[in-house]
Amino acid sequence: MPEHLPPEMLDRGEFLKFGAAAGLGLAALSMAQPAVQPQRVARTPMPLAPAPLHGVLDLYINEGYLKMVDDTLVYHRGFGSRPTDIDDPSPSLTLDPAVITVAGDVVSSRSYPLGAPLPPRGTPTPVGPDPVNPGQYFIRRNYWASYFPPRTVIAESGSTVRLRVQNWLGKPHVLTVFGAGPDGGDLTSGSIAPDSVALLEFDCPPPGTYIFADATNAPVERVLGLFGVPVVIDPDHRWEIAEGRASFERQWVWICHAVEPRWASMEASGQTVDPVQTRAVPRYVTLNGRSGFEFLGITFDDELNLASEEETLISGYPRQLDVRQFGEGWRSGPSAEASSSGSSIQESCSIRCTSTGTTSGPSARTTSTGRGVRAS
């Protein structure tokens, strides 16, 4: 049940910069500001964040402005890891990656399995060269950790997921986890009033990739940024999609998102977007929160480049390939003996691709291959 918190500190700002860019933000258009600056009014103090609870992951429904690839500021909302106001120069609008363990702990970590070695710059290094196939290598099986981008929540099978959602905005919001119910249905926090908090608790669903989002006025709130990606992994089969399914050397999560500045401008000014009357025309497309040259890791920011290489860019070493084994796990028989000795390879990587575009229904799809990559 939602719990009432004290009122907020300052009135929600009406400040907005307008701008757009074509394609992936490579051609910038002009920017403008309102002719009359909005008047600021004082308000009572913001609510204090509730004390942390063991085994509970806190999410804060925040708002703020994010700089796009062409330096345009666009209004966003999001589930953040800390409470921030609209005027914060670095608003928390994406959840820091975390792991919910079967033991009931919530561990802040951008890699999994916990404690597994981190691949250098995201690239798993091989055991050594393949003497039978010059220029190719043997992989390290069940060894490397995988990096995960912001907005990702790793949950181990058998765990209990506890999400405490705090609404710091001026109108009600909802958190819905799509397809995570015991019958494959949706789970919801119910309506969370302004300055209130709700706890959503449920048993971890089967291994796979899911989406949680604010389903209010779909898909508007999701397009504004109110979404996240839970990934469920069996702790006894940490290098497999699920028991008996495809195995991998490491995996990547790709979160694709379309940004619609017109919708953002309307919502920031207090309007409610009708997605039927105002059709979506996205101006930016992001992959794991980055757009254009940023997700390619070719900026002047070394820290951003490294994060892109670790979280997004698929990499590895050449290895022997048999297309007949795409999507298969390790099998019994002679091939299993050969694989355990390192003389053949039957796994490579997995991509979990989720889309949060401007259509009304979210999609989360896990696509894997045994010894290669195929994304959809």
CSV table of C-alpha atoms in Angstrom, one decimal:
chain,number,residue,atom,x,y,z
A,1,MET,CA,0.0,0.0,0.0
A,2,PRO,CA,1.3,3.5,-0.8
A,3,GLU,CA,2.6,5.4,2.3
A,4,HIS,CA,2.2,9.2,2.4
A,5,LEU,CA,5.4,11.2,2.7
A,6,PRO,CA,5.8,15.0,3.5
A,7,PRO,CA,5.3,17.5,0.6
A,8,GLU,CA,8.2,18.6,-1.6
A,9,MET,CA,10.6,21.5,-1.3
A,10,LEU,CA,10.3,23.6,-4.5
A,11,ASP,CA,7.6,23.9,-7.2
A,12,ARG,CA,8.3,21.8,-10.2
A,13,GLY,CA,10.2,23.9,-12.8
A,14,GLU,CA,8.8,24.9,-16.1
A,15,PHE,CA,12.2,25.5,-17.6
A,16,LEU,CA,12.8,23.9,-21.0
A,17,LYS,CA,15.2,24.1,-23.9
A,18,PHE,CA,13.8,23.0,-27.2
A,19,GLY,CA,15.9,21.2,-29.8
A,20,ALA,CA,15.9,18.2,-32.1
A,21,ALA,CA,18.3,16.3,-34.3
A,22,ALA,CA,17.8,14.2,-37.4
A,23,GLY,CA,18.6,10.4,-37.5
A,24,LEU,CA,20.9,9.5,-34.6
A,25,GLY,CA,21.5,13.1,-33.6
A,26,LEU,CA,24.2,13.9,-36.2
A,27,ALA,CA,22.5,16.9,-37.7
A,28,ALA,CA,21.6,19.4,-35.0
A,29,LEU,CA,18.8,21.9,-35.3
A,30,SER,CA,18.5,25.3,-33.6
A,31,MET,CA,17.6,25.6,-29.9
A,32,ALA,CA,15.3,28.1,-28.3
A,33,GLN,CA,14.2,29.1,-24.8
A,34,PRO,CA,10.8,30.4,-23.7
A,35,ALA,CA,10.5,34.2,-24.3
A,36,VAL,CA,9.3,34.7,-20.7
A,37,GLN,CA,11.3,32.9,-17.9
A,38,PRO,CA,9.0,31.0,-15.6
A,39,GLN,CA,8.5,32.4,-12.1
A,40,ARG,CA,10.0,30.3,-9.3
A,41,VAL,CA,8.0,29.9,-6.1
A,42,ALA,CA,9.1,28.5,-2.8
A,43,ARG,CA,7.7,25.2,-1.5
A,44,THR,CA,8.0,23.2,1.6
A,45,PRO,CA,11.0,20.8,2.1
A,46,MET,CA,11.3,17.7,0.0
A,47,PRO,CA,10.6,14.4,1.8
A,48,LEU,CA,13.5,12.6,3.2
A,49,ALA,CA,14.3,9.3,1.6
A,50,PRO,CA,13.2,6.3,3.9
A,51,ALA,CA,16.0,4.5,5.7
A,52,PRO,CA,17.5,1.6,3.6
A,53,LEU,CA,16.0,-1.9,4.3
A,54,HIS,CA,17.9,-5.1,3.9
A,55,GLY,CA,16.9,-7.0,0.8
A,56,VAL,CA,14.9,-4.0,-0.6
A,57,LEU,CA,15.9,-2.2,-3.8
A,58,ASP,CA,14.9,1.5,-3.7
A,59,LEU,CA,13.7,3.2,-6.8
A,60,TYR,CA,13.0,7.0,-7.0
A,61,ILE,CA,10.6,8.4,-9.6
A,62,ASN,CA,12.5,11.6,-10.6
A,63,GLU,CA,12.5,14.1,-13.4
A,64,GLY,CA,15.2,16.3,-15.0
A,65,TYR,CA,17.0,17.3,-18.2
A,66,LEU,CA,19.5,15.1,-20.0
A,67,LYS,CA,22.0,16.3,-22.7
A,68,MET,CA,21.6,14.5,-26.0
A,69,VAL,CA,24.4,13.6,-28.4
A,70,ASP,CA,24.1,17.0,-30.1
A,71,ASP,CA,24.1,18.9,-26.7
A,72,THR,CA,20.4,19.5,-26.7
A,73,LEU,CA,18.7,19.3,-23.3
A,74,VAL,CA,15.6,17.1,-23.3
A,75,TYR,CA,13.2,16.6,-20.4
A,76,HIS,CA,13.1,13.0,-19.0
A,77,ARG,CA,11.6,11.0,-16.2
A,78,GLY,CA,13.1,7.9,-14.8
A,79,PHE,CA,13.5,5.4,-12.0
A,80,GLY,CA,16.7,6.6,-10.3
A,81,SER,CA,18.9,5.3,-7.5
A,82,ARG,CA,18.7,8.4,-5.4
A,83,PRO,CA,16.2,11.3,-5.0
A,84,THR,CA,16.9,14.3,-7.2
A,85,ASP,CA,15.0,17.4,-8.2
A,86,ILE,CA,14.3,18.8,-11.7
A,87,ASP,CA,17.0,21.4,-11.2
A,88,ASP,CA,19.7,18.9,-10.4
A,89,PRO,CA,22.5,19.2,-13.0
A,90,SER,CA,23.1,15.4,-12.8
A,91,PRO,CA,19.6,14.0,-12.1
A,92,SER,CA,19.3,10.3,-11.2
A,93,LEU,CA,17.1,9.0,-14.0
A,94,THR,CA,18.5,5.5,-14.4
A,95,LEU,CA,18.8,2.8,-11.8
A,96,ASP,CA,22.4,1.7,-11.0
A,97,PRO,CA,22.9,-2.0,-11.8
A,98,ALA,CA,22.2,-4.2,-8.9
A,99,VAL,CA,22.1,-8.0,-8.1
A,100,ILE,CA,19.3,-9.5,-6.0
A,101,THR,CA,20.7,-12.8,-4.6
A,102,VAL,CA,18.9,-15.9,-3.6
A,103,ALA,CA,20.3,-15.3,-0.1
A,104,GLY,CA,18.2,-12.1,0.1
A,105,ASP,CA,20.9,-9.5,-0.4
A,106,VAL,CA,20.8,-6.5,-2.7
A,107,VAL,CA,24.4,-6.0,-4.1
A,108,SER,CA,25.3,-2.9,-6.1
A,109,SER,CA,27.3,-4.4,-9.0
A,110,ARG,CA,27.5,-3.8,-12.8
A,111,SER,CA,28.9,-7.3,-13.3
A,112,TYR,CA,27.7,-10.9,-12.8
A,113,PRO,CA,28.4,-13.5,-11.7
A,114,LEU,CA,29.5,-11.8,-8.5
A,115,GLY,CA,33.2,-12.3,-7.9
A,116,ALA,CA,34.0,-13.7,-11.4
A,117,PRO,CA,37.0,-12.1,-13.2
A,118,LEU,CA,36.1,-9.0,-15.3
A,119,PRO,CA,37.0,-9.3,-19.0
A,120,PRO,CA,39.6,-6.6,-20.0
A,121,ARG,CA,37.7,-3.7,-21.6
A,122,GLY,CA,34.8,-6.1,-21.9
A,123,THR,CA,36.6,-8.6,-24.1
A,124,PRO,CA,37.0,-12.2,-22.8
A,125,THR,CA,40.6,-13.3,-23.4
A,126,PRO,CA,41.1,-16.9,-24.6
A,127,VAL,CA,42.8,-19.8,-22.9
A,128,GLY,CA,45.3,-20.0,-25.8
A,129,PRO,CA,45.6,-20.5,-29.6
A,130,ASP,CA,44.0,-23.4,-31.4
A,131,PRO,CA,46.9,-25.4,-32.9
A,132,VAL,CA,44.6,-27.1,-35.4
A,133,ASN,CA,43.2,-23.8,-36.7
A,134,PRO,CA,45.8,-21.1,-37.0
A,135,GLY,CA,44.5,-17.6,-36.0
A,136,GLN,CA,41.8,-19.1,-33.8
A,137,TYR,CA,41.6,-19.6,-30.1
A,138,PHE,CA,40.0,-21.6,-27.3
A,139,ILE,CA,37.6,-19.9,-24.9
A,140,ARG,CA,37.6,-20.0,-21.1
A,141,ARG,CA,34.4,-21.8,-20.2
A,142,ASN,CA,32.4,-20.7,-17.1
A,143,TYR,CA,34.9,-18.1,-16.2
A,144,TRP,CA,34.3,-14.5,-17.2
A,145,ALA,CA,31.8,-12.1,-15.7
A,146,SER,CA,29.5,-10.0,-17.9
A,147,TYR,CA,29.0,-6.3,-17.6
A,148,PHE,CA,25.5,-4.8,-17.4
A,149,PRO,CA,24.4,-1.3,-18.3
A,150,PRO,CA,22.4,1.1,-16.1
A,151,ARG,CA,18.7,0.2,-15.7
A,152,THR,CA,19.5,-3.5,-15.3
A,153,VAL,CA,18.5,-5.5,-12.2
A,154,ILE,CA,19.9,-9.0,-12.0
A,155,ALA,CA,17.8,-11.4,-10.0
A,156,GLU,CA,18.8,-14.9,-9.1
A,157,SER,CA,16.3,-17.7,-9.5
A,158,GLY,CA,14.7,-18.5,-6.1
A,159,SER,CA,15.1,-15.0,-4.8
A,160,THR,CA,12.3,-12.7,-3.6
A,161,VAL,CA,12.3,-9.4,-5.4
A,162,ARG,CA,11.4,-6.4,-3.2
A,163,LEU,CA,11.1,-3.0,-5.0
A,164,ARG,CA,10.3,0.1,-2.9
A,165,VAL,CA,9.2,2.8,-5.3
A,166,GLN,CA,9.1,6.5,-4.2
A,167,ASN,CA,7.2,9.0,-6.3
A,168,TRP,CA,8.9,12.5,-6.2
A,169,LEU,CA,6.8,13.9,-8.9
A,170,GLY,CA,3.6,15.9,-8.9
A,171,LYS,CA,1.2,13.3,-10.3
A,172,PRO,CA,0.5,9.6,-9.7
A,173,HIS,CA,2.7,7.0,-11.3
A,174,VAL,CA,2.8,3.2,-11.4
A,175,LEU,CA,5.5,0.5,-11.7
A,176,THR,CA,4.5,-2.6,-13.7
A,177,VAL,CA,6.7,-5.6,-14.2
A,178,PHE,CA,5.5,-7.2,-17.5
A,179,GLY,CA,5.1,-11.0,-17.7
A,180,ALA,CA,6.6,-11.7,-14.2
A,181,GLY,CA,3.5,-13.0,-12.5
A,182,PRO,CA,3.1,-16.7,-11.6
A,183,ASP,CA,0.8,-17.2,-14.6
A,184,GLY,CA,2.9,-15.0,-16.9
A,185,GLY,CA,0.7,-12.0,-16.1
A,186,ASP,CA,1.8,-8.5,-15.1
A,187,LEU,CA,2.7,-7.4,-11.6
A,188,THR,CA,1.9,-3.8,-10.5
A,189,SER,CA,2.6,-1.5,-7.5
A,190,GLY,CA,-0.8,0.1,-8.0
A,191,SER,CA,-1.1,3.9,-8.2
A,192,ILE,CA,1.6,5.8,-6.3
A,193,ALA,CA,0.5,9.3,-5.3
A,194,PRO,CA,2.8,12.2,-5.3
A,195,ASP,CA,5.2,12.2,-2.2
A,196,SER,CA,4.2,8.5,-1.5
A,197,VAL,CA,6.0,5.2,-1.5
A,198,ALA,CA,4.8,1.7,-2.4
A,199,LEU,CA,6.4,-1.7,-1.9
A,200,LEU,CA,6.1,-4.3,-4.7
A,201,GLU,CA,7.2,-7.8,-3.5
A,202,PHE,CA,7.1,-11.0,-5.6
A,203,ASP,CA,8.8,-14.3,-6.2
A,204,CYS,CA,11.5,-14.2,-8.9
A,205,PRO,CA,10.0,-15.3,-12.3
A,206,PRO,CA,11.7,-17.9,-14.5
A,207,PRO,CA,15.1,-17.1,-16.1
A,208,GLY,CA,14.8,-14.6,-18.9
A,209,THR,CA,14.7,-10.9,-19.7
A,210,TYR,CA,11.8,-8.7,-18.6
A,211,ILE,CA,10.8,-5.0,-18.6
A,212,PHE,CA,9.3,-2.9,-15.8
A,213,ALA,CA,7.8,0.5,-16.7
A,214,ASP,CA,5.1,3.0,-15.8
A,215,ALA,CA,2.2,1.7,-17.9
A,216,THR,CA,0.2,4.9,-17.3
A,217,ASN,CA,-0.9,6.5,-20.6
A,218,ALA,CA,1.2,4.0,-22.5
A,219,PRO,CA,3.7,4.4,-24.1
A,220,VAL,CA,4.2,8.0,-23.0
A,221,GLU,CA,5.7,7.5,-19.6
A,222,ARG,CA,8.0,4.7,-20.8
A,223,VAL,CA,9.2,6.9,-23.7
A,224,LEU,CA,10.0,9.6,-21.2
A,225,GLY,CA,12.3,7.2,-19.4
A,226,LEU,CA,10.3,5.4,-16.7
A,227,PHE,CA,11.5,1.8,-17.4
A,228,GLY,CA,14.1,-0.7,-16.4
A,229,VAL,CA,15.2,-4.2,-17.3
A,230,PRO,CA,15.2,-7.2,-14.9
A,231,VAL,CA,17.4,-10.1,-16.0
A,232,VAL,CA,16.7,-13.4,-14.2
A,233,ILE,CA,19.6,-15.9,-14.0
A,234,ASP,CA,19.8,-19.3,-12.4
A,235,PRO,CA,22.7,-19.1,-9.9
A,236,ASP,CA,23.4,-22.8,-10.5
A,237,HIS,CA,23.7,-22.2,-14.3
A,238,ARG,CA,25.3,-18.7,-14.4
A,239,TRP,CA,26.8,-19.2,-17.9
A,240,GLU,CA,23.6,-20.4,-19.5
A,241,ILE,CA,20.4,-18.6,-20.6
A,242,ALA,CA,18.6,-21.3,-18.4
A,243,GLU,CA,19.2,-24.9,-17.5
A,244,GLY,CA,19.6,-26.9,-20.6
A,245,ARG,CA,19.5,-23.8,-22.8
A,246,ALA,CA,22.4,-22.2,-24.7
A,247,SER,CA,25.6,-21.5,-22.8
A,248,PHE,CA,27.9,-18.5,-23.4
A,249,GLU,CA,31.3,-17.1,-22.7
A,250,ARG,CA,29.8,-13.8,-21.6
A,251,GLN,CA,26.6,-11.9,-22.4
A,252,TRP,CA,25.5,-8.4,-23.3
A,253,VAL,CA,22.3,-6.6,-22.6
A,254,TRP,CA,21.2,-4.1,-25.3
A,255,ILE,CA,18.5,-1.6,-24.1
A,256,CYS,CA,17.2,0.3,-27.1
A,257,HIS,CA,15.2,3.4,-26.5
A,258,ALA,CA,13.6,6.1,-28.6
A,259,VAL,CA,13.6,9.7,-27.3
A,260,GLU,CA,10.7,12.0,-28.4
A,261,PRO,CA,11.5,15.7,-27.6
A,262,ARG,CA,8.0,17.0,-28.5
A,263,TRP,CA,6.3,14.6,-26.0
A,264,ALA,CA,9.0,15.6,-23.4
A,265,SER,CA,8.3,19.3,-24.0
A,266,MET,CA,4.5,18.9,-23.6
A,267,GLU,CA,4.8,16.9,-20.4
A,268,ALA,CA,7.4,19.3,-19.0
A,269,SER,CA,5.0,22.2,-19.5
A,270,GLY,CA,2.2,20.4,-17.6
A,271,GLN,CA,0.3,19.0,-20.6
A,272,THR,CA,-0.7,15.4,-20.9
A,273,VAL,CA,0.3,13.8,-24.2
A,274,ASP,CA,-2.3,11.9,-26.2
A,275,PRO,CA,-0.2,9.5,-28.2
A,276,VAL,CA,-3.0,9.0,-30.7
A,277,GLN,CA,-3.4,12.7,-31.4
A,278,THR,CA,0.3,13.6,-31.2
A,279,ARG,CA,2.0,10.8,-33.0
A,280,ALA,CA,5.5,9.9,-31.9
A,281,VAL,CA,8.4,11.2,-34.1
A,282,PRO,CA,11.6,10.2,-32.2
A,283,ARG,CA,14.6,12.4,-32.8
A,284,TYR,CA,17.1,10.3,-30.9
A,285,VAL,CA,17.7,6.6,-30.6
A,286,THR,CA,19.9,5.3,-27.7
A,287,LEU,CA,21.6,2.0,-27.1
A,288,ASN,CA,22.3,1.5,-23.4
A,289,GLY,CA,21.6,5.2,-22.8
A,290,ARG,CA,24.1,6.4,-25.4
A,291,SER,CA,23.6,7.7,-29.0
A,292,GLY,CA,25.6,8.0,-32.1
A,293,PHE,CA,29.4,8.1,-31.7
A,294,GLU,CA,28.9,7.8,-27.9
A,295,PHE,CA,27.8,4.2,-27.9
A,296,LEU,CA,30.6,3.4,-30.4
A,297,GLY,CA,33.1,4.5,-27.7
A,298,ILE,CA,34.8,7.1,-29.9
A,299,THR,CA,34.4,10.3,-27.9
A,300,PHE,CA,37.0,12.4,-26.1
A,301,ASP,CA,35.7,11.1,-22.8
A,302,ASP,CA,37.9,8.0,-21.9
A,303,GLU,CA,35.6,7.0,-19.1
A,304,LEU,CA,32.5,7.0,-21.3
A,305,ASN,CA,34.4,5.1,-24.1
A,306,LEU,CA,35.5,2.4,-21.6
A,307,ALA,CA,31.9,2.0,-20.3
A,308,SER,CA,30.7,1.6,-23.9
A,309,GLU,CA,33.3,-1.0,-24.6
A,310,GLU,CA,32.5,-3.0,-21.5
A,311,GLU,CA,28.7,-2.8,-21.6
A,312,THR,CA,27.7,-2.5,-25.3
A,313,LEU,CA,30.3,-3.3,-27.9
A,314,ILE,CA,30.5,-7.1,-28.7
A,315,SER,CA,34.0,-8.4,-28.9
A,316,GLY,CA,36.0,-11.6,-28.7
A,317,TYR,CA,38.6,-13.7,-30.4
A,318,PRO,CA,38.2,-15.8,-33.5
A,319,ARG,CA,37.2,-19.4,-32.8
A,320,GLN,CA,36.1,-22.5,-34.7
A,321,LEU,CA,32.5,-22.3,-35.8
A,322,ASP,CA,29.9,-24.9,-36.6
A,323,VAL,CA,26.6,-23.4,-37.7
A,324,ARG,CA,24.8,-26.7,-37.0
A,325,GLN,CA,25.3,-26.1,-33.3
A,326,PHE,CA,23.7,-22.6,-33.1
A,327,GLY,CA,21.7,-22.3,-29.9
A,328,GLU,CA,22.7,-25.7,-28.5
A,329,GLY,CA,24.1,-26.2,-25.1
A,330,TRP,CA,26.9,-28.7,-24.2
A,331,ARG,CA,25.7,-32.2,-25.1
A,332,SER,CA,26.7,-35.6,-23.9
A,333,GLY,CA,28.7,-38.0,-26.0
A,334,PRO,CA,32.0,-37.6,-27.9
A,335,SER,CA,31.5,-33.9,-28.5
A,336,ALA,CA,31.3,-33.2,-24.8
A,337,GLU,CA,34.6,-35.0,-24.3
A,338,ALA,CA,36.1,-32.9,-27.1
A,339,SER,CA,34.7,-29.7,-25.7
A,340,SER,CA,36.0,-30.4,-22.2
A,341,SER,CA,39.5,-30.9,-23.6
A,342,GLY,CA,39.3,-27.6,-25.4
A,343,SER,CA,39.5,-29.1,-28.9
A,344,SER,CA,36.1,-27.7,-30.0
A,345,ILE,CA,34.0,-24.7,-29.1
A,346,GLN,CA,30.3,-24.8,-28.6
A,347,GLU,CA,29.5,-21.5,-27.0
A,348,SER,CA,30.4,-17.8,-27.5
A,349,CYS,CA,28.1,-15.1,-26.2
A,350,SER,CA,24.5,-14.1,-25.7
A,351,ILE,CA,22.6,-10.9,-26.4
A,352,ARG,CA,19.6,-9.9,-24.5
A,353,CYS,CA,17.9,-7.2,-26.6
A,354,THR,CA,15.1,-5.1,-25.1
A,355,SER,CA,13.2,-2.4,-26.9
A,356,THR,CA,11.4,0.5,-25.3
A,357,GLY,CA,10.2,2.3,-28.4
A,358,THR,CA,7.1,4.4,-29.1
A,359,THR,CA,4.6,1.5,-29.6
A,360,SER,CA,2.1,0.8,-26.9
A,361,GLY,CA,3.4,-2.7,-25.9
A,362,PRO,CA,6.9,-3.3,-24.4
A,363,SER,CA,9.0,-6.1,-25.8
A,364,ALA,CA,11.8,-8.1,-24.1
A,365,ARG,CA,13.4,-10.8,-26.1
A,366,THR,CA,16.4,-13.0,-25.4
A,367,THR,CA,18.1,-14.1,-28.5
A,368,SER,CA,21.1,-16.4,-28.2
A,369,THR,CA,23.3,-18.6,-30.3
A,370,GLY,CA,25.7,-21.4,-29.4
A,371,ARG,CA,28.8,-20.1,-31.1
A,372,GLY,CA,28.1,-16.8,-32.6
A,373,VAL,CA,25.8,-13.8,-32.3
A,374,ARG,CA,22.4,-13.1,-33.7
A,375,ALA,CA,20.4,-10.1,-32.4
A,376,SER,CA,16.8,-9.3,-33.0
